[in-house]
Amino acid sequence: MGEAHADIAVIGLAVMGQNLILNMNDHGYEVVAFNRTLERIDDFHAGAASGRDTIVGARSLEELVGLLRRPRKVMLMVRAGQPTDDFIEQLAALLEPGDVIIDGGNANFYDTIRRAKYVEERGLLFVGTGVSGGEEGARHGPSIMPGGSPEAWPLVQEIFQAIAAKTQDGTPCCEWVGDDGAGHYVKMTHNGIEYGDMQVICEAYHLMRDGLGLDAEEMAAVFDGWNEGELNSYLIEITRDILAYRDASGELVLDQILDTAGQKGTGKWTSVSSLDLGVPVTLIGEAVYARCLSALKDERVAASRVLTGPAEKEVDADPGVVEAIGQALLASKIVSYAQGFMLMRAAAASFGWQLDYGAIALMWREGCIIRSQFLDRIQEAFERDPDLPSLLLDDYFSEVLARCQAGWRGTVQLAIERGIPVPAISSALAFYDAYRTERLPANLLQAQRDYFGAHTYERLDQPRGEYFHTDWTGKGGAIASSSYSV
Ligand code: NBP
């Protein structure tokens, strides 16, 4: 057994694990590397880690544990799910009180809550952390969103903040998020927002391609322009580059890609959680469904030959229309982030977390897929009012929405007239209109519920919490259903 001098161990030598190890090592940490399939350790040493003698391969978990300084820190970067549980069980038998198990995979936050309890019951500490930024982020600075046992934070803070992305003023995009599953919840919400950002961008592309007839270079130029302004972000930037990318034969690669989207589940988890908590996170929901609908390729091809759309109508691709699409993109994005932060607020109340929303915006500022200047505005909004119920009510965002409104509505109108689906952009507008409506038609809904199920209703002229029932048909009894919320 080797000497115990390594700072941290990383288990899982796929793209994320390898790059995190190199990143840690660049920052002066001695790292133990381990993988289920041992050949990967040899490949890593012969390849990306060659010449680095402070990256040490372990051939077994016993050896790994023996190489680590106490309190030991072992980070899992393996496929989320059963492999994580299997490693936790094996490690729990080998580690000693005060040692830390870190799960950096994309775990479901319910699993993280369960695992934190399991690990803590064994006298160990647990960190469930979101790591975002893909391969490049892991290598050069990811956004890291850790939660779990609070006593573990001082033990991992230095390493995490050293390897994390930094904002312009040097602030690390890594802060303690909260107890048990809080870190993975925030990472899940990040991924959900990522789904939404990608979908609204795709809708803008669809409108410009099929609604305005712009070619790839023209669209790349539009995205380039957007990237110079309020929409500046990593996803807008890569979209610009993707649009203009040609293969060796000069063909546009984007035009050769099958239009069915994949997904790994974090967008769905965000939507499921929003339904569980009763928060209207409509844009992310639409983004998930848009991926599902895209996957029905054969059905869509058949339907395209049967179902008719609106009559063809020429639309001038004048700069005003393109600008309106940009405004629709920005306004929809504001709604989506407002919904995401509403969701985290509800989750914090439900799971007992103390979330710092400004710090979360800052953590997403660099290193992750949704990084953008826009997040500075969100951080400022929560700095102005940490208890802001909705970003839409912040002075800056309400002003932007007012400014973008005409273009946003015009874009949805254009999409409807041309028969081009814009589920995320239009649902964002519907949310905006519903959110700003003092009197929604839910009075009728309550009447219907009371009519058929005696579910009762509250009255405008009576205090909240007092319930009334009407015998609508004259044939019902006086008994009301017990009230419940849906
Ligand atoms: P993968 O998600 O592809 O996982 C590969 C690793 O999991 C390998 O080390 C593999 O070992 C191990 N593994 C598997 Br698969 N099944 C196992 C099992 N039954 N028992 C033990 N080990 C098993 O790698 P990744 O893309 O680097 O992602 C790692 C984690 O980080 C995942 O949870 C992922 O969701 C998360 N994440 C990924 C990204 C990204 O951009 N890729 C971004 C952010 C977070 P083997 O070599 O023996 O098969």
XYZ file of C-alpha atoms and ligand atoms in Angstrom:
535
model
C 0.000 0.000 0.000
C 1.339 3.447 -0.968
C 1.928 6.454 1.250
C -1.073 8.588 2.212
C -0.302 11.929 0.583
C -2.816 12.471 -2.215
C -5.356 15.304 -1.896
C -8.363 13.741 -3.583
C -9.403 10.677 -5.579
C -11.595 10.672 -8.667
C -13.427 7.525 -9.707
C -14.625 7.337 -13.312
C -12.206 8.044 -16.102
C -14.571 8.990 -18.899
C -14.564 12.472 -20.407
C -15.610 14.350 -17.247
C -13.456 12.450 -14.768
C -10.261 12.627 -16.805
C -10.602 16.337 -17.452
C -11.436 17.168 -13.838
C -8.348 15.256 -12.721
C -6.140 17.200 -15.150
C -7.729 20.444 -13.977
C -7.127 19.560 -10.293
C -3.567 18.530 -11.084
C -2.926 21.822 -12.929
C -3.886 23.563 -9.693
C -1.283 21.653 -7.713
C -3.402 18.848 -6.287
C -2.194 15.286 -6.183
C -5.002 13.112 -7.480
C -5.663 9.385 -7.287
C -7.380 8.047 -10.417
C -9.562 4.945 -10.430
C -11.953 3.313 -12.868
C -14.063 0.149 -12.888
C -12.355 -1.035 -16.057
C -8.710 -0.886 -15.034
C -7.321 -0.581 -18.584
C -8.755 2.938 -18.671
C -6.322 3.915 -15.918
C -3.404 2.684 -18.025
C -4.783 4.435 -21.107
C -5.126 7.657 -19.117
C -1.535 7.431 -17.897
C -0.270 6.654 -21.369
C -2.366 9.443 -22.878
C -3.690 12.682 -21.386
C -1.995 12.188 -18.004
C 1.383 11.088 -19.313
C 4.345 12.691 -17.588
C 2.266 13.758 -14.569
C 3.612 11.875 -11.577
C 1.165 13.566 -9.193
C -1.692 11.732 -10.854
C -1.513 8.300 -9.298
C -3.447 5.304 -10.547
C -4.976 2.942 -7.989
C -5.699 -0.664 -8.913
C -8.330 -1.175 -6.213
C -10.521 0.881 -3.900
C -8.432 -0.329 -0.950
C -5.318 1.073 -2.612
C -7.160 4.305 -3.454
C -8.212 4.800 0.176
C -4.670 4.076 1.363
C -3.199 6.766 -0.874
C -5.377 9.580 0.448
C -4.583 12.083 3.174
C -7.253 12.346 5.879
C -9.967 13.460 5.923
C -10.167 11.627 2.613
C -12.073 13.032 -0.329
C -13.328 10.665 -3.001
C -15.199 12.061 -5.985
C -17.400 9.903 -8.201
C -17.665 10.872 -11.869
C -19.470 7.762 -13.065
C -22.712 7.203 -14.917
C -25.528 8.451 -12.710
C -27.725 5.789 -11.109
C -26.814 2.334 -9.821
C -23.038 2.689 -10.430
C -23.026 5.613 -7.979
C -24.840 3.579 -5.313
C -22.517 0.629 -5.841
C -19.405 2.756 -5.358
C -20.877 4.536 -2.327
C -21.573 1.188 -0.674
C -18.068 -0.102 -1.331
C -16.440 3.158 -0.209
C -18.539 3.412 2.951
C -17.049 0.110 4.065
C -13.498 1.365 3.520
C -13.566 5.016 4.606
C -13.345 6.346 8.161
C -15.448 8.891 10.080
C -15.072 12.413 8.711
C -14.069 11.275 5.214
C -16.045 12.745 2.306
C -17.749 11.029 -0.616
C -18.539 13.432 -3.449
C -20.922 12.583 -6.268
C -20.229 14.843 -9.246
C -22.509 12.949 -11.654
C -25.883 14.143 -12.852
C -27.785 12.508 -10.019
C -31.473 12.976 -9.438
C -31.783 15.152 -6.327
C -34.040 12.615 -4.597
C -31.196 10.091 -4.914
C -28.820 12.675 -3.469
C -31.117 13.287 -0.476
C -31.216 9.532 0.113
C -27.460 9.105 -0.358
C -26.577 12.009 1.939
C -28.613 10.333 4.680
C -27.095 6.916 4.002
C -23.530 8.247 4.035
C -24.039 10.495 7.084
C -25.545 7.582 9.040
C -22.207 5.843 8.558
C -20.286 8.741 10.092
C -19.054 10.000 6.736
C -19.807 13.237 4.932
C -21.506 13.529 1.558
C -21.411 16.100 -1.215
C -23.753 15.888 -4.186
C -22.524 18.407 -6.676
C -23.596 19.597 -10.060
C -20.728 20.014 -12.492
C -21.517 21.827 -15.696
C -19.584 22.833 -18.760
C -18.998 19.526 -20.492
C -15.520 18.442 -21.489
C -14.045 21.928 -21.871
C -15.525 23.134 -18.596
C -14.217 20.136 -16.685
C -10.768 20.706 -18.142
C -10.458 24.478 -17.772
C -13.074 25.541 -15.245
C -16.598 24.214 -14.776
C -19.460 25.731 -12.873
C -19.683 23.655 -9.683
C -22.848 23.529 -7.561
C -22.180 21.578 -4.356
C -24.677 20.603 -1.679
C -24.852 17.916 1.001
C -23.345 17.687 4.480
C -22.485 21.288 5.480
C -19.409 20.065 7.431
C -17.958 18.825 4.139
C -17.848 22.285 2.551
C -14.732 23.583 4.365
C -12.993 20.349 3.372
C -13.675 20.592 -0.364
C -14.032 24.359 -0.807
C -10.417 25.069 -1.671
C -10.119 22.403 -4.378
C -13.543 23.134 -5.846
C -13.058 26.884 -5.993
C -9.545 26.467 -7.419
C -10.726 24.366 -10.363
C -14.018 26.204 -10.966
C -14.579 28.797 -13.668
C -14.071 32.397 -12.539
C -16.072 35.508 -13.296
C -14.265 38.555 -14.686
C -13.446 39.817 -11.204
C -12.064 36.411 -10.212
C -15.044 35.145 -8.192
C -15.237 31.338 -8.483
C -18.398 29.926 -10.069
C -18.749 27.600 -7.117
C -20.461 28.279 -3.803
C -22.083 26.055 -1.222
C -25.700 25.651 -2.320
C -27.360 23.972 0.648
C -28.198 20.755 2.456
C -28.525 17.249 0.975
C -29.940 17.468 -2.577
C -29.761 21.277 -3.011
C -26.684 21.229 -5.280
C -28.122 18.640 -7.603
C -31.478 20.445 -7.601
C -29.812 23.647 -8.753
C -27.853 21.701 -11.384
C -31.081 20.068 -12.561
C -32.717 23.488 -12.862
C -29.666 24.723 -14.757
C -30.091 21.868 -17.212
C -33.818 22.573 -17.527
C -33.069 26.213 -18.303
C -30.485 24.981 -20.802
C -33.250 22.967 -22.536
C -35.348 26.151 -22.692
C -32.543 28.366 -24.005
C -31.749 25.824 -26.717
C -35.398 25.481 -27.726
C -36.022 29.226 -28.097
C -32.856 29.500 -30.183
C -34.069 26.620 -32.365
C -37.426 28.349 -32.806
C -35.712 31.587 -33.881
C -33.644 29.563 -36.372
C -36.767 27.796 -37.677
C -38.555 31.125 -38.171
C -35.607 32.658 -40.001
C -34.972 29.557 -42.120
C -38.538 28.674 -43.107
C -40.430 31.868 -42.350
C -38.008 34.397 -43.787
C -35.994 32.181 -46.125
C -32.612 33.270 -44.750
C -29.582 31.196 -45.709
C -26.990 29.842 -43.298
C -24.557 32.736 -43.690
C -27.313 35.283 -43.178
C -28.491 33.494 -40.049
C -24.929 33.188 -38.742
C -24.607 36.950 -39.195
C -27.841 37.519 -37.254
C -26.603 35.345 -34.370
C -23.276 37.137 -34.493
C -25.102 40.446 -34.097
C -27.231 39.097 -31.252
C -24.092 37.876 -29.533
C -22.840 41.459 -29.414
C -25.875 42.643 -27.455
C -28.112 41.611 -24.569
C -28.389 38.059 -25.900
C -24.633 37.525 -25.617
C -24.147 33.957 -24.416
C -22.290 30.730 -25.040
C -25.309 29.090 -26.701
C -25.851 32.008 -29.113
C -22.139 31.970 -29.901
C -21.965 28.241 -30.685
C -25.179 28.492 -32.725
C -23.512 31.156 -34.887
C -20.533 28.852 -35.420
C -22.678 25.756 -36.062
C -24.738 27.616 -38.695
C -21.662 28.501 -40.714
C -19.804 25.191 -40.271
C -19.053 23.287 -43.477
C -17.471 19.849 -43.886
C -14.454 19.086 -46.084
C -16.667 18.951 -49.170
C -18.092 22.385 -48.438
C -21.512 21.125 -47.331
C -23.226 22.714 -44.338
C -23.104 20.077 -41.603
C -26.258 21.402 -39.902
C -28.295 20.646 -43.028
C -27.218 17.009 -42.882
C -28.239 16.347 -39.288
C -31.427 14.350 -38.669
C -34.037 16.500 -36.924
C -34.795 14.272 -33.946
C -33.536 15.454 -30.559
C -32.123 13.245 -27.836
C -32.328 13.848 -24.111
C -30.802 12.406 -20.973
C -33.582 13.298 -18.560
C -32.632 16.394 -16.566
C -35.117 18.562 -18.486
C -37.821 16.020 -17.761
C -36.847 15.946 -14.078
C -37.190 19.738 -13.944
C -40.654 19.540 -15.457
C -41.716 16.684 -13.195
C -40.501 18.634 -10.171
C -42.367 21.729 -11.341
C -45.570 19.676 -11.552
C -44.901 18.117 -8.144
C -44.409 21.556 -6.610
C -47.213 23.226 -8.603
C -44.958 25.839 -10.212
C -45.829 26.848 -13.801
C -42.448 26.209 -15.451
C -44.113 26.185 -18.836
C -41.224 27.030 -21.128
C -38.972 24.181 -19.995
C -41.969 21.842 -20.220
C -42.539 22.916 -23.807
C -38.832 22.460 -24.547
C -38.970 18.870 -23.282
C -42.133 18.144 -25.278
C -40.590 19.741 -28.382
C -37.768 17.195 -28.154
C -40.322 14.389 -27.755
C -42.288 15.658 -30.765
C -39.135 15.935 -32.845
C -38.455 12.277 -32.135
C -41.712 11.288 -33.921
C -39.933 11.670 -37.244
C -41.802 9.018 -39.221
C -45.196 10.226 -37.989
C -44.266 13.807 -38.820
C -43.161 12.886 -42.311
C -46.480 11.083 -42.885
C -48.476 13.951 -41.371
C -46.661 16.518 -43.496
C -48.286 14.885 -46.540
C -51.787 14.884 -45.079
C -52.270 17.898 -42.833
C -52.489 21.326 -44.367
C -51.019 24.562 -43.077
C -51.874 28.183 -43.770
C -51.750 29.574 -47.295
C -48.242 30.617 -48.382
C -47.560 34.256 -47.749
C -44.404 36.187 -48.576
C -42.752 37.828 -45.613
C -39.994 40.351 -46.077
C -36.899 39.400 -44.131
C -36.339 43.065 -43.360
C -34.180 43.967 -40.378
C -37.302 44.880 -38.390
C -38.605 41.310 -38.532
C -35.236 39.875 -37.561
C -34.976 42.365 -34.716
C -38.444 41.353 -33.546
C -37.339 37.712 -33.443
C -34.373 38.765 -31.297
C -36.750 40.587 -28.962
C -38.961 37.505 -28.747
C -35.887 35.460 -27.877
C -34.843 37.822 -25.097
C -38.336 38.194 -23.637
C -38.868 34.420 -23.670
C -35.523 33.905 -22.001
C -36.486 36.305 -19.210
C -39.719 34.375 -18.655
C -37.851 31.074 -18.629
C -35.331 32.216 -16.018
C -38.109 33.791 -13.968
C -39.879 30.415 -13.994
C -36.654 28.566 -13.110
C -36.016 30.793 -10.112
C -39.676 30.476 -9.045
C -39.150 26.722 -9.117
C -36.014 26.871 -6.966
C -37.810 29.118 -4.476
C -40.639 26.592 -4.172
C -38.168 23.708 -3.872
C -36.247 25.540 -1.147
C -39.473 25.980 0.827
C -40.480 22.372 0.277
C -37.117 20.716 1.035
C -35.910 23.141 3.707
C -32.994 24.667 1.798
C -31.674 28.207 2.227
C -30.868 29.137 -1.355
C -29.000 32.302 -2.292
C -30.435 33.169 -5.707
C -27.865 35.853 -6.503
C -25.072 33.374 -5.749
C -26.745 30.807 -8.009
C -26.850 33.317 -10.890
C -23.166 34.004 -10.267
C -22.351 30.280 -10.287
C -23.915 30.029 -13.742
C -22.098 33.150 -14.978
C -19.116 31.248 -16.375
C -18.092 27.657 -17.011
C -21.536 26.201 -17.675
C -23.631 25.810 -20.802
C -26.061 28.646 -19.984
C -23.273 31.116 -19.170
C -24.149 34.605 -20.340
C -23.994 38.298 -19.509
C -27.699 38.079 -18.794
C -26.895 36.289 -15.520
C -25.207 39.465 -14.240
C -28.577 41.199 -14.553
C -30.220 38.378 -12.569
C -27.588 38.568 -9.869
C -28.087 42.354 -9.654
C -31.859 41.879 -9.395
C -31.464 39.536 -6.399
C -28.905 41.891 -4.907
C -31.503 44.676 -5.092
C -34.121 42.420 -3.507
C -33.135 38.952 -2.222
C -36.841 38.167 -1.677
C -37.917 39.119 -5.183
C -40.933 36.853 -5.836
C -40.380 36.917 -9.591
C -37.678 38.279 -11.866
C -40.474 39.714 -13.999
C -41.175 42.214 -11.230
C -37.630 43.547 -11.130
C -37.421 47.052 -12.642
C -34.732 46.115 -15.150
C -36.524 43.006 -16.449
C -40.002 44.565 -16.537
C -38.531 47.402 -18.607
C -36.895 44.960 -21.060
C -40.155 43.056 -21.380
C -42.046 46.269 -22.084
C -39.470 47.175 -24.731
C -39.537 43.711 -26.362
C -43.274 43.195 -26.156
C -44.311 44.388 -29.610
C -41.576 42.366 -31.334
C -42.417 39.324 -29.201
C -46.117 39.463 -30.113
C -45.256 40.131 -33.770
C -42.981 37.104 -33.830
C -45.669 34.802 -32.425
C -48.105 36.258 -34.959
C -45.651 35.632 -37.786
C -45.152 32.046 -36.611
C -48.902 31.425 -36.494
C -49.437 32.960 -39.915
C -46.661 30.846 -41.413
C -47.627 27.668 -39.534
C -44.230 27.445 -37.867
C -44.281 25.972 -34.357
C -42.833 28.201 -31.629
C -44.051 26.401 -28.500
C -41.474 27.904 -26.145
C -41.701 31.488 -27.388
C -45.507 31.423 -27.496
C -45.927 29.677 -24.151
C -43.614 32.278 -22.599
C -45.880 35.002 -23.959
C -48.954 33.172 -22.649
C -47.300 32.941 -19.221
C -46.463 36.643 -19.334
C -50.032 37.545 -20.205
C -51.479 35.241 -17.557
C -49.056 36.431 -14.881
C -49.986 40.063 -15.477
C -53.755 39.364 -15.548
C -55.568 40.488 -12.443
C -58.639 38.386 -13.137
C -58.180 35.054 -14.899
C -61.086 32.838 -15.974
C -60.440 30.440 -13.114
C -63.728 31.633 -11.579
C -65.456 29.630 -14.309
C -63.172 26.694 -13.654
C -64.089 26.726 -9.979
C -67.756 26.937 -10.894
C -67.401 23.903 -13.162
C -65.631 21.958 -10.437
C -68.321 22.891 -7.964
C -71.076 22.025 -10.467
C -69.927 18.488 -11.201
C -68.082 17.576 -8.020
C -69.240 19.921 -5.246
C -65.622 20.995 -4.901
C -66.634 24.437 -3.522
C -65.207 27.855 -4.326
C -64.020 30.998 -2.591
C -65.843 34.305 -3.204
C -64.452 37.697 -4.186
C -66.611 39.363 -1.552
C -65.655 37.016 1.305
C -62.357 36.421 3.157
C -59.911 33.904 1.668
C -60.210 30.442 3.175
C -64.019 30.460 3.338
C -65.546 27.963 0.926
C -69.002 28.004 -0.659
C -71.048 25.510 -2.578
C -73.950 26.177 -4.947
C -76.605 23.638 -5.799
C -76.323 24.478 -9.527
C -79.017 22.096 -10.786
C -81.433 22.287 -7.876
C -81.075 18.513 -7.613
C -77.846 18.318 -5.606
C -77.523 17.965 -1.870
C -75.933 20.366 0.570
C -72.845 18.172 1.068
C -69.639 19.573 -0.405
C -66.588 17.555 -1.325
C -63.625 17.906 1.012
C -61.413 20.556 -0.485
C -58.086 19.672 -2.009
C -55.775 21.496 -4.307
C -54.689 20.339 -7.711
P -20.369 8.486 -18.472
O -21.641 9.048 -17.963
O -20.333 7.959 -19.843
O -19.893 7.341 -17.451
C -18.740 6.629 -17.702
C -18.112 6.158 -16.406
O -19.052 5.421 -15.631
C -16.939 5.232 -16.667
O -15.977 5.470 -15.678
C -17.573 3.870 -16.514
O -16.667 2.865 -16.175
C -18.486 4.131 -15.368
N -19.508 3.099 -15.217
C -20.537 2.771 -16.035
Br -20.888 3.549 -17.632
N -21.270 1.756 -15.566
C -20.684 1.422 -14.413
C -20.993 0.456 -13.453
N -22.045 -0.342 -13.578
N -20.193 0.368 -12.372
C -19.132 1.172 -12.240
N -18.797 2.133 -13.121
C -19.573 2.252 -14.193
O -19.164 9.546 -18.311
P -19.114 11.135 -18.394
O -19.784 11.640 -19.622
O -17.705 11.495 -18.126
O -19.995 11.596 -17.159
C -19.673 11.274 -15.819
C -20.766 11.827 -14.928
O -20.802 13.265 -15.078
C -22.165 11.342 -15.308
O -22.948 11.208 -14.159
C -22.705 12.461 -16.175
O -24.111 12.514 -16.139
C -22.082 13.677 -15.523
N -21.899 14.823 -16.416
C -21.511 14.658 -17.712
C -21.327 15.774 -18.531
C -20.871 15.620 -19.957
O -20.831 16.640 -20.662
N -20.496 14.433 -20.423
C -21.522 17.051 -18.004
C -21.876 17.185 -16.664
C -22.064 16.076 -15.878
P -16.107 1.865 -17.327
O -14.992 2.628 -17.981
O -15.643 0.704 -16.544
O -17.246 1.574 -18.257
